[in-house]
Coordinates of C-alpha atoms in Angstrom, one line a residue:
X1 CA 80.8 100.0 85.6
X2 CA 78.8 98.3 82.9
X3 CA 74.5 98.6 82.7
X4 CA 74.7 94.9 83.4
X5 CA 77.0 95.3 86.3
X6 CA 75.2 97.5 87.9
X7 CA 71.6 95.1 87.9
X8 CA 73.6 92.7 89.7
X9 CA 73.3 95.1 92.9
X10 CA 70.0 96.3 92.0
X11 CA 68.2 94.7 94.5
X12 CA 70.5 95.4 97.5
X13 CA 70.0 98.8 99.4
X14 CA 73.6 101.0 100.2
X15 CA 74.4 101.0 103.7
X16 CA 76.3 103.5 105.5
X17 CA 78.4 103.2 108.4
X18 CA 75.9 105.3 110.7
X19 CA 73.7 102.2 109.6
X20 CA 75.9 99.5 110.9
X21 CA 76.6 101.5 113.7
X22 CA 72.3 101.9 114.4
X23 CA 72.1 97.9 114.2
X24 CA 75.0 96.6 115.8
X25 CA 73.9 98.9 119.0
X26 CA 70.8 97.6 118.6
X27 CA 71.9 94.1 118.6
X28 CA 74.0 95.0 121.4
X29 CA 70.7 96.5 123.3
X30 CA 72.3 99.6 123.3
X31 CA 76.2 99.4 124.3
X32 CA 78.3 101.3 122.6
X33 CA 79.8 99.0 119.8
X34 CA 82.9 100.7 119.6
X35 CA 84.0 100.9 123.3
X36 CA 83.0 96.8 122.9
X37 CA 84.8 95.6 120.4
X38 CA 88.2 98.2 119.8
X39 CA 90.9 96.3 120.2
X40 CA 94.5 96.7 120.4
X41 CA 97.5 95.7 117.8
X42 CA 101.2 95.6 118.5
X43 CA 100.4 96.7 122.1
X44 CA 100.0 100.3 121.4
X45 CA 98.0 100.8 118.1
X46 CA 94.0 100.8 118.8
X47 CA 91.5 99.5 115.5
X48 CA 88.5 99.6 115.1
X49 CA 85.7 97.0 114.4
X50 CA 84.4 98.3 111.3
X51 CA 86.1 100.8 108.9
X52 CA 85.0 102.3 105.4
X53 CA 85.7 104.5 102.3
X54 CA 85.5 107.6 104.7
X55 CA 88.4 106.1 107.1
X56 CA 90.7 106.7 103.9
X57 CA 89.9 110.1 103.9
X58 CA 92.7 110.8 106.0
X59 CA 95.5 108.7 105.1
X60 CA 98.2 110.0 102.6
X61 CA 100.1 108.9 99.7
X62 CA 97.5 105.4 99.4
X63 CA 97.6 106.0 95.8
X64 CA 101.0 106.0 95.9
X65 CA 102.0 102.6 96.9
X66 CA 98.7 100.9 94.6
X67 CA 99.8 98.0 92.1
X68 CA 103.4 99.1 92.9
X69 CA 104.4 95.3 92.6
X70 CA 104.6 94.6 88.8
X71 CA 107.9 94.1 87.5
X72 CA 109.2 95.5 84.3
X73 CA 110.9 92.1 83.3
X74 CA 108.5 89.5 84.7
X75 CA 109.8 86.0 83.9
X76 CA 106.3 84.2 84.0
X77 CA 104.5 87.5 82.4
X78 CA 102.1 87.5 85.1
X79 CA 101.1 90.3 87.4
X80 CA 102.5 89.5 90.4
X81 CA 105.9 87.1 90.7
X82 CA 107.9 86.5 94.2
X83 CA 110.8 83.7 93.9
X84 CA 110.0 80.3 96.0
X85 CA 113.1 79.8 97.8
X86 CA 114.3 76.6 99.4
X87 CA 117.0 76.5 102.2
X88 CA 119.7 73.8 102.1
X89 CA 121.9 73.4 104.9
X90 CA 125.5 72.4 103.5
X91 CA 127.4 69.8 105.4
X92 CA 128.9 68.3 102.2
X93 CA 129.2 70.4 98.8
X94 CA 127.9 66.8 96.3
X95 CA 125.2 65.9 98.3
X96 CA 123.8 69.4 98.6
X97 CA 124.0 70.0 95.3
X98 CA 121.9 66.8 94.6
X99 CA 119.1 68.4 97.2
X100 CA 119.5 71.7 94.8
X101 CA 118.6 70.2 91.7
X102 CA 116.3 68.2 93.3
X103 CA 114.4 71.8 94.4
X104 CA 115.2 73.3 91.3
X105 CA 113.5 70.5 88.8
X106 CA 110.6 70.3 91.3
X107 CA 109.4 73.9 91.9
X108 CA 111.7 76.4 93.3
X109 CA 112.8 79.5 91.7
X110 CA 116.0 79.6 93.9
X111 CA 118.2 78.1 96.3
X112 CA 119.6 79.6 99.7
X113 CA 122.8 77.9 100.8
X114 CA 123.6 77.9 104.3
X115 CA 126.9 77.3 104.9
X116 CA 127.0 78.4 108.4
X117 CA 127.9 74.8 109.6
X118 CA 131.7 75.1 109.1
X119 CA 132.1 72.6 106.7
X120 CA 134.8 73.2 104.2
X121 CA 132.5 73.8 100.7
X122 CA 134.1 73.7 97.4
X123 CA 131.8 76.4 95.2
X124 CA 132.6 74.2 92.1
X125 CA 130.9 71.2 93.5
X126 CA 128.1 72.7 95.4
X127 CA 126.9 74.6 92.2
X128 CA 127.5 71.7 89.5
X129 CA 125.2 71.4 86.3
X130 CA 123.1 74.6 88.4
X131 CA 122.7 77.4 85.8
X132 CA 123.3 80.1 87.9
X133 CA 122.4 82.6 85.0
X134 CA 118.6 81.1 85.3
X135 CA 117.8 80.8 88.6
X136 CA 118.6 82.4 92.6
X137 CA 121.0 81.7 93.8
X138 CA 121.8 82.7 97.4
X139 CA 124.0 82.5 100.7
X140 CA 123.5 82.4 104.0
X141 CA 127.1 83.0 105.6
X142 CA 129.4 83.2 108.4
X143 CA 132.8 84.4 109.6
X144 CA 134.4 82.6 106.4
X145 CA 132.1 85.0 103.8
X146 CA 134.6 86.5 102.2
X147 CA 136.3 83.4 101.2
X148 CA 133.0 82.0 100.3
X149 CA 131.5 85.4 98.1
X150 CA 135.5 85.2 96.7
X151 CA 135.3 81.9 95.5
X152 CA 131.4 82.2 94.4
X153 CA 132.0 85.1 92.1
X154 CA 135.0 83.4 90.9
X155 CA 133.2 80.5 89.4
X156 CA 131.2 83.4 87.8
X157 CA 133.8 84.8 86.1
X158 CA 135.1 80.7 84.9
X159 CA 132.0 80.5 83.6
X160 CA 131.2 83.5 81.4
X161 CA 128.5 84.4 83.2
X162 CA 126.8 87.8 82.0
X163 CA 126.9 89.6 85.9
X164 CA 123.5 91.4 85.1
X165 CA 122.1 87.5 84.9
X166 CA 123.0 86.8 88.4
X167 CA 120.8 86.7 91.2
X168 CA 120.2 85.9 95.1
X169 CA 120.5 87.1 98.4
X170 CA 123.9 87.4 100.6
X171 CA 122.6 87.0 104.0
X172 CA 125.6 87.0 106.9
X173 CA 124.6 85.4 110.2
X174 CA 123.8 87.5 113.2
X175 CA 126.8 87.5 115.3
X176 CA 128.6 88.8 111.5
X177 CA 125.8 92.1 110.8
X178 CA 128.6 94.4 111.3
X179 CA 129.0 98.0 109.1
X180 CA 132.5 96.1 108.5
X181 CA 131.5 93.2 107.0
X182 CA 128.3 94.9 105.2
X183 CA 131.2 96.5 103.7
X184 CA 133.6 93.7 102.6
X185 CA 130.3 92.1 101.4
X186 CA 129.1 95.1 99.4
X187 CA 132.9 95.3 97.4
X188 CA 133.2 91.6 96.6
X189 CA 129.1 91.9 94.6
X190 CA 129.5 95.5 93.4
X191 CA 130.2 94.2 90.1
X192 CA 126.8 92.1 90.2
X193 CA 123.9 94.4 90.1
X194 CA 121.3 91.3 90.9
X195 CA 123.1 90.1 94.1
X196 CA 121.9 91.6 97.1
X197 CA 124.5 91.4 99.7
X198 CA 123.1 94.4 102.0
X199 CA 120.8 91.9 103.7
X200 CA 119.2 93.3 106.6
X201 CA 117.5 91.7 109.6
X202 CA 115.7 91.6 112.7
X203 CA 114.2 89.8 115.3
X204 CA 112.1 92.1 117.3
X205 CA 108.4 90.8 118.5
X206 CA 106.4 93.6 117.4
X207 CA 105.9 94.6 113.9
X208 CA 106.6 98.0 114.5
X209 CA 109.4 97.6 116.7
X210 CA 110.6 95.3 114.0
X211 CA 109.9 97.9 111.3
X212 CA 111.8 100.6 113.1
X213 CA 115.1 98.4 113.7
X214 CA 115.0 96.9 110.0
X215 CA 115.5 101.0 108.9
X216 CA 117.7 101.9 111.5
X217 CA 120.4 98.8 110.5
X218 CA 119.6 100.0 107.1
X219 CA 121.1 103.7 107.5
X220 CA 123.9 102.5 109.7
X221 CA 124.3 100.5 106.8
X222 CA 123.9 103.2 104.3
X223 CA 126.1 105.7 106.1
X224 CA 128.6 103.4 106.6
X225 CA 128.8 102.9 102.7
X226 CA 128.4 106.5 102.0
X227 CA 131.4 107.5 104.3
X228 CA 133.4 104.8 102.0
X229 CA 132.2 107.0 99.0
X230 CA 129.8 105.0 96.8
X231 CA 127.2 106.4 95.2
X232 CA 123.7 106.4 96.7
X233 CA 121.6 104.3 94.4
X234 CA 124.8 101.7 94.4
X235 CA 123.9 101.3 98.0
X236 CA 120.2 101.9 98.4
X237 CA 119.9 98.8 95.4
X238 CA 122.1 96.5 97.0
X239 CA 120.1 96.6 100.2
X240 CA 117.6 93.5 100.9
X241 CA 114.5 93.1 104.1
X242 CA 114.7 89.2 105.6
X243 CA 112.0 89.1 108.0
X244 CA 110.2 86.0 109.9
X245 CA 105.8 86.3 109.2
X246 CA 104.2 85.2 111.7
X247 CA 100.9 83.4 112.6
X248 CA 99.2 87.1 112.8
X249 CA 97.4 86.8 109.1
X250 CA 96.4 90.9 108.8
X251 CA 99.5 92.1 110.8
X252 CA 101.7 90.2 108.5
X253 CA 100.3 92.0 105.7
X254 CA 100.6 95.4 107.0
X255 CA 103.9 94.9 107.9
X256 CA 105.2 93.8 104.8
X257 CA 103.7 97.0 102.9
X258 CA 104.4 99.5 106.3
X259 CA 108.4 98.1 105.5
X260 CA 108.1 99.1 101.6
X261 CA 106.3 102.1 102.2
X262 CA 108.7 103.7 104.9
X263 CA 111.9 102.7 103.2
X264 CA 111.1 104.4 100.5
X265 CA 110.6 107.3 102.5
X266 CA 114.1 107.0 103.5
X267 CA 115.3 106.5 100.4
X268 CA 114.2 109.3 99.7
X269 CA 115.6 111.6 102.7
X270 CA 119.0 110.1 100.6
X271 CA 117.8 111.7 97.6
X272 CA 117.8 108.4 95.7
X273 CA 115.2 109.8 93.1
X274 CA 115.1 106.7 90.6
X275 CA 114.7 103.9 93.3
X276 CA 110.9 103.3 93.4
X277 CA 108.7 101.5 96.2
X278 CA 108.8 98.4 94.3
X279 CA 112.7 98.2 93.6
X280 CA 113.2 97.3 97.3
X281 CA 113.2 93.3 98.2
X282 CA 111.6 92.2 101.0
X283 CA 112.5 88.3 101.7
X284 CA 109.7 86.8 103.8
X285 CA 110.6 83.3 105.7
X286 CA 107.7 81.3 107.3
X287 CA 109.9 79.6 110.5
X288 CA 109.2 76.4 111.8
X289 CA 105.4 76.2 114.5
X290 CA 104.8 73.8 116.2
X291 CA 101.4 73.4 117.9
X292 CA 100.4 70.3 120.0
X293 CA 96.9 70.7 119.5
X294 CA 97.6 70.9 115.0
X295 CA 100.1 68.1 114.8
X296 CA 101.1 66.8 112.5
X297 CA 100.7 69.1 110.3
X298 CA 100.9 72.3 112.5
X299 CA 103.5 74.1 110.6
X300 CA 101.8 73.2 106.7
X301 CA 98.8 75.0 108.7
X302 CA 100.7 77.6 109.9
X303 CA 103.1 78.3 106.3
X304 CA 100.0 78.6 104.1
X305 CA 98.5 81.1 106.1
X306 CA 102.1 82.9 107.1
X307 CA 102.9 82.9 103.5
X308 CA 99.9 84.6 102.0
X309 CA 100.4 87.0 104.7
X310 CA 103.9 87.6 102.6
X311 CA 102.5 87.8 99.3
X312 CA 99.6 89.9 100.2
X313 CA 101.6 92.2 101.7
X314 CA 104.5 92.3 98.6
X315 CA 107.3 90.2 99.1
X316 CA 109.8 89.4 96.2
X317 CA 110.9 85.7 97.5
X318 CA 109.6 83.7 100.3
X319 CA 111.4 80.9 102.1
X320 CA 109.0 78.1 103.9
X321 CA 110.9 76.3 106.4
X322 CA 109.9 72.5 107.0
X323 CA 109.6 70.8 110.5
X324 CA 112.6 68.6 110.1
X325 CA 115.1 69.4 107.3
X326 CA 115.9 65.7 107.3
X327 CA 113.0 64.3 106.4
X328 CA 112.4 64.5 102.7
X329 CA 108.5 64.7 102.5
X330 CA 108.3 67.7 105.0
X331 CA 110.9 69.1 103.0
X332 CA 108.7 68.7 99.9
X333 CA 105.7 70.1 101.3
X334 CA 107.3 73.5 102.6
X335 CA 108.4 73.7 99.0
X336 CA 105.1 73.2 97.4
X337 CA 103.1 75.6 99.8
X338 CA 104.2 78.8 97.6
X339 CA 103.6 76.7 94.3
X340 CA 100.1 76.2 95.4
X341 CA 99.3 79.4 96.3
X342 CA 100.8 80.7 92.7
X343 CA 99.4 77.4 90.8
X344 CA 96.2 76.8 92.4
X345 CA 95.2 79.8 94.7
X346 CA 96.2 82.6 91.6
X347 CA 97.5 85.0 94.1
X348 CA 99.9 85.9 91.3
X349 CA 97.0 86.8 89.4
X350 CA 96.6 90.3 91.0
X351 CA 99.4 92.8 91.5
X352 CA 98.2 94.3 94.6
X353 CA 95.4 92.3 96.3
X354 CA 95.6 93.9 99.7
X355 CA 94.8 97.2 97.5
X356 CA 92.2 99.5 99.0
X357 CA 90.4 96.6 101.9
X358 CA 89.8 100.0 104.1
X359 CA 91.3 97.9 107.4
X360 CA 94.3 96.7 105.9
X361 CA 94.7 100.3 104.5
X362 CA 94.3 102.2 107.8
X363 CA 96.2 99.4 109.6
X364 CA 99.1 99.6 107.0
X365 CA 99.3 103.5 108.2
X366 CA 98.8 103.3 111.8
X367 CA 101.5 100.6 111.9
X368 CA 103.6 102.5 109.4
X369 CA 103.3 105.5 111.7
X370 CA 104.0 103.8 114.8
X371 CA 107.5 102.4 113.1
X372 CA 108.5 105.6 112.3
X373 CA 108.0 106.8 115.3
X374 CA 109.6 104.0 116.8
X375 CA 112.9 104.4 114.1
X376 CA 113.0 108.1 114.8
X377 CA 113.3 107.5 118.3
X378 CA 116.3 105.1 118.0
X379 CA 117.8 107.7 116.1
X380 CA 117.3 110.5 118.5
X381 CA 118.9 107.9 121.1
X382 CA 121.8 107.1 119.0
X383 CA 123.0 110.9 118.2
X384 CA 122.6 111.7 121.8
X385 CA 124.9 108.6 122.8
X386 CA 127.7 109.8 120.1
X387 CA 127.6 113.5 121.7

């Protein structure tokens, strides 16, 4: 720190934590302030009303997982990039593909298709005049995947597309998150390092509980793969977090890192020594809220504070869902809430924000612990069910 730097503080006198402690109890006329005001997060995980530098004293690895975020081949050359995503729901391949370039001349980074519907979708029309080489493109897909990832990387190989150009997310629907299908999808993209069709995702309440199902799909996923004799770092790089954030600004962050931190933990355990904590994606969707009392603009409210929460905590693409796909300006507005926050709010300014705020760091670790905990449990269960 500078001469000059220092002066600015020259007039304010270092506290300690003993000193907050002596005035809060004195502003509390003597009650204890931490029997007051600990509270509880994700049921089971007690904080604190006041941390410090000594609280880190304990905690491993912080420096570790520090201004892990910057990527080697940023496309906008700034410290931190995550893609904007927008969802399009495909009932007919032309008129999505309009709403596409629409998004794609108007802020987003990417597209997710969802072609869930059972509409019949013809790849070449859907993705007309879209330069898939420049842009996300991904999938959100149901019983008819194969046919769908078949005829997508198809039109890839019409076009002359360089595979290390393409990009996106395969995500299959709930009722299809089978090691069977992780499979057909992991063969048909194997040839396209940048398409991550090893989505993973959960819909647990609690962070943690969340956490520790996200990892345990993950090695079911992984062991499934290894069994069918791929490499390790073939499957650990294919593999992808989706994962709703919620209205809970702090947990949100913490949950996002606790994720990044622990998989790479397992990673790992798989002895995947060239993946790095900030190879993993983590795809952060703010869902639709609704609140009476906010209307009409509840969920803009609710998707700028639910996406910080995301790009605090590290996310590599971020999907903001509108009220009502139909209706154009809603749809606009979800799409501009991650272009303000990049444009306007400079979060991409600073690799790792969230980097050494003493709550966020000892509520990153209790949460990660409490997940792994949780995820070793649920493996425990699962052996003992096989024997």
């Amino acid at each position: 720190m500078s001469e000059r730097q220092e002066n600015l503080f020259i007039d304010f006198k270092n506290s300690s934590k003993e000193d907050w402690v002596k005035k809060a109890t004195s502003d509390l006329k003597g009650e204890d302030v931490f029997k007051k005001y600990n509270w509880n997060f994700d049921d089971t995980i007690s904080l604190a009303p006041y941390y410090d530098k000594s609280d880190l004293d304990d905690l491993k690895n912080i420096d570790a997982f520090q201004n892990r975020l910057i990527l080697k081949e940023n496309p906008t050359a700034e410290n931190r990039y995550w893609e904007n995503l927008q969802k399009i729901i495909v009932d007919n391949s032309k008129a999505a593909n309009k709403q596409a370039l629409e998004a794609l001349n108007n802020g987003t980074d990417g597209i997710i298709f969802d072609l869930t519907q059972g509409k019949k979708v013809s790849m070449a029309d859907l993705l007309e005049d879209i330069l898939i080489d420049y842009c996300s493109i991904s999938f959100l897909l149901g019983a008819d995947f194969k046919q769908q990832l078949s005829a997508y990387t198809d039109l890839i190989e019409s076009k002359g597309i360089d595979h290390q150009s393409v990009s996106g997310i395969v995500i299959l629907s709930k009722d299809c998150q089978t090691t069977d299908n992780y499979l057909e999808a992991f063969k048909a993209t194997v040839n396209f390092p940048g398409l991550l069709s090893l989505c993973v995702t959960s819909l647990e309440e609690t962070a943690s509980s969340s956490i520790a199902h996200l990892l345990q799909s993950a090695v079911y996923v992984i062991n499934t793969l290894d069994t069918a004799q791929f490499e390790i770092h073939q499957i650990i790089s294919k593999i992808s977090f989706s994962l709703p954030v919620t209205t809970d600004y702090f947990g949100e962050i913490a949950k996002v890192r606790a994720l990044r931190n622990l998989f790479f933990q397992l990673s790992q355990a798989y002895q995947a020594e060239s993946f790095n904590p900030e190879d993993l994606h983590i795809h952060c969707i703010s869902t639709i809220w609704t609140e009476e009392k906010y209307q009409p603009h509840a969920n803009m409210l609710k998707s700028t504070t639910a996406s910080m929460s995301a790009i605090l905590g590290g996310c590599n693409s971020l999907l903001v869902e509108p009220e009502d796909y139909k209706n154009s300006l809603m749809v606009r507005i979800a799409r501009n809430v991650s272009s303000i926050l990049k444009e306007e709010s400079y979060l991409n300014k600073t690799v790792d924000p969230a980097a050494g705020s003493y709550y966020l760091e000892v509520l990153t670790d209790k949460l990660a612990s409490e997940a792994w905990q949780k995820f070793q449990k649920k493996v425990k269960q699962e052996k003992e069910e096989i024997q």
